[in-house]
Coordinates of C-alpha atoms in Angstrom, one line a residue:
M18 CA -5.4 48.5 -4.3
A19 CA -7.3 45.2 -4.2
N20 CA -6.5 42.4 -6.6
T21 CA -9.8 42.0 -8.6
T22 CA -8.2 40.0 -11.4
G23 CA -8.7 36.6 -9.7
M24 CA -5.0 35.8 -10.3
K25 CA -2.7 34.9 -7.5
F26 CA 0.4 37.0 -7.0
G27 CA 3.2 36.0 -4.6
G28 CA 3.0 33.3 -1.9
R29 CA 3.4 29.6 -2.4
K30 CA 2.7 28.1 -5.7
K31 CA -0.1 25.5 -5.9
G32 CA 1.2 22.1 -4.7
T33 CA 4.2 23.5 -2.8
P34 CA 4.3 21.9 0.7
N35 CA 4.2 24.2 3.8
K36 CA 7.7 24.3 5.3
N37 CA 6.5 24.4 8.9
T38 CA 4.2 21.4 8.4
S39 CA 7.0 19.4 6.7
A40 CA 9.4 20.2 9.5
L41 CA 6.9 19.2 12.2
R42 CA 6.1 16.0 10.4
D43 CA 9.9 15.2 10.2
R44 CA 10.3 15.8 13.9
V45 CA 7.4 13.7 14.9
E46 CA 8.7 10.9 12.6
S47 CA 12.1 11.1 14.2
L48 CA 10.6 11.1 17.7
I49 CA 8.7 7.9 16.9
N50 CA 11.5 6.2 15.1
D51 CA 14.0 7.0 17.9
N52 CA 11.6 5.7 20.6
W53 CA 10.0 2.8 18.7
E54 CA 11.0 0.1 21.1
D55 CA 9.6 2.0 24.0
V56 CA 6.4 2.6 22.1
L57 CA 6.0 -1.1 21.4
K58 CA 6.8 -2.0 25.0
D59 CA 4.2 0.5 26.3
I60 CA 1.5 -0.8 23.9
K61 CA 2.2 -4.4 25.1
E62 CA 1.6 -3.3 28.7
L63 CA -1.9 -2.1 27.9
T64 CA -5.1 -4.1 28.3
G65 CA -6.6 -5.8 25.2
K66 CA -9.2 -3.1 24.6
E67 CA -6.8 -0.3 25.2
R68 CA -4.3 -1.9 22.8
V69 CA -6.9 -2.3 20.1
D70 CA -8.0 1.3 20.5
I71 CA -4.4 2.6 20.1
I72 CA -3.8 0.4 17.1
V73 CA -7.0 1.7 15.4
R74 CA -6.1 5.3 16.2
L75 CA -2.6 4.7 14.7
L76 CA -4.0 3.1 11.6
E77 CA -5.7 6.5 10.8
Y78 CA -2.2 7.8 10.1
S79 CA -1.1 5.0 7.8
L80 CA -4.3 4.1 5.9
P81 CA -6.5 6.6 4.1
K82 CA -10.0 6.9 5.4
L83 CA -12.6 5.6 3.0
Q84 CA -15.4 7.9 2.0
R85 CA -18.8 6.9 3.2
T86 CA -21.2 5.9 0.6
Q87 CA -25.0 5.9 0.7
L88 CA -27.1 3.6 -1.4
E89 CA -30.3 5.0 -2.7
E90 CA -33.2 3.0 -4.2
V91 CA -33.8 4.0 -7.8
Q92 CA -37.4 3.7 -9.0
P93 CA -37.8 2.7 -12.6
P94 CA -39.5 5.4 -14.7
K95 CA -43.3 5.0 -15.1
V96 CA -44.2 4.1 -18.7
T97 CA -47.4 5.6 -20.2
T98 CA -48.8 3.8 -23.2
I99 CA -50.5 6.0 -25.8
N100 CA -52.6 4.4 -28.5
L101 CA -52.2 6.4 -31.6
G102 CA -54.5 4.2 -33.7
V103 CA -51.7 3.2 -36.1
G104 CA -52.5 0.0 -37.9
V105 CA -56.1 0.0 -36.8
S106 CA -58.6 0.2 -39.7
P107 CA -61.9 2.1 -39.1
E108 CA -64.0 -0.9 -40.1
T109 CA -62.8 -3.0 -37.1
E110 CA -63.8 -0.4 -34.6

């Protein structure tokens, strides 16, 4: 029978991290930490452009990407004047 209530039954609760993802991140972090001196040595052996490219790519993992914004020109609303004849006496017309 299908769940038509819209409620979630079983599985991970909202906000609970995935165990596999956490384990993989821990392993990658250990790999980098254990070989950090070699990584720095390898980066120093690159050409200037290659070094900058690697640093920019590594920054993506430490700094959040900023969302792109787009500016739009806002036109002021057009104002239409309507003369209702208030304050005008019939004799002056």
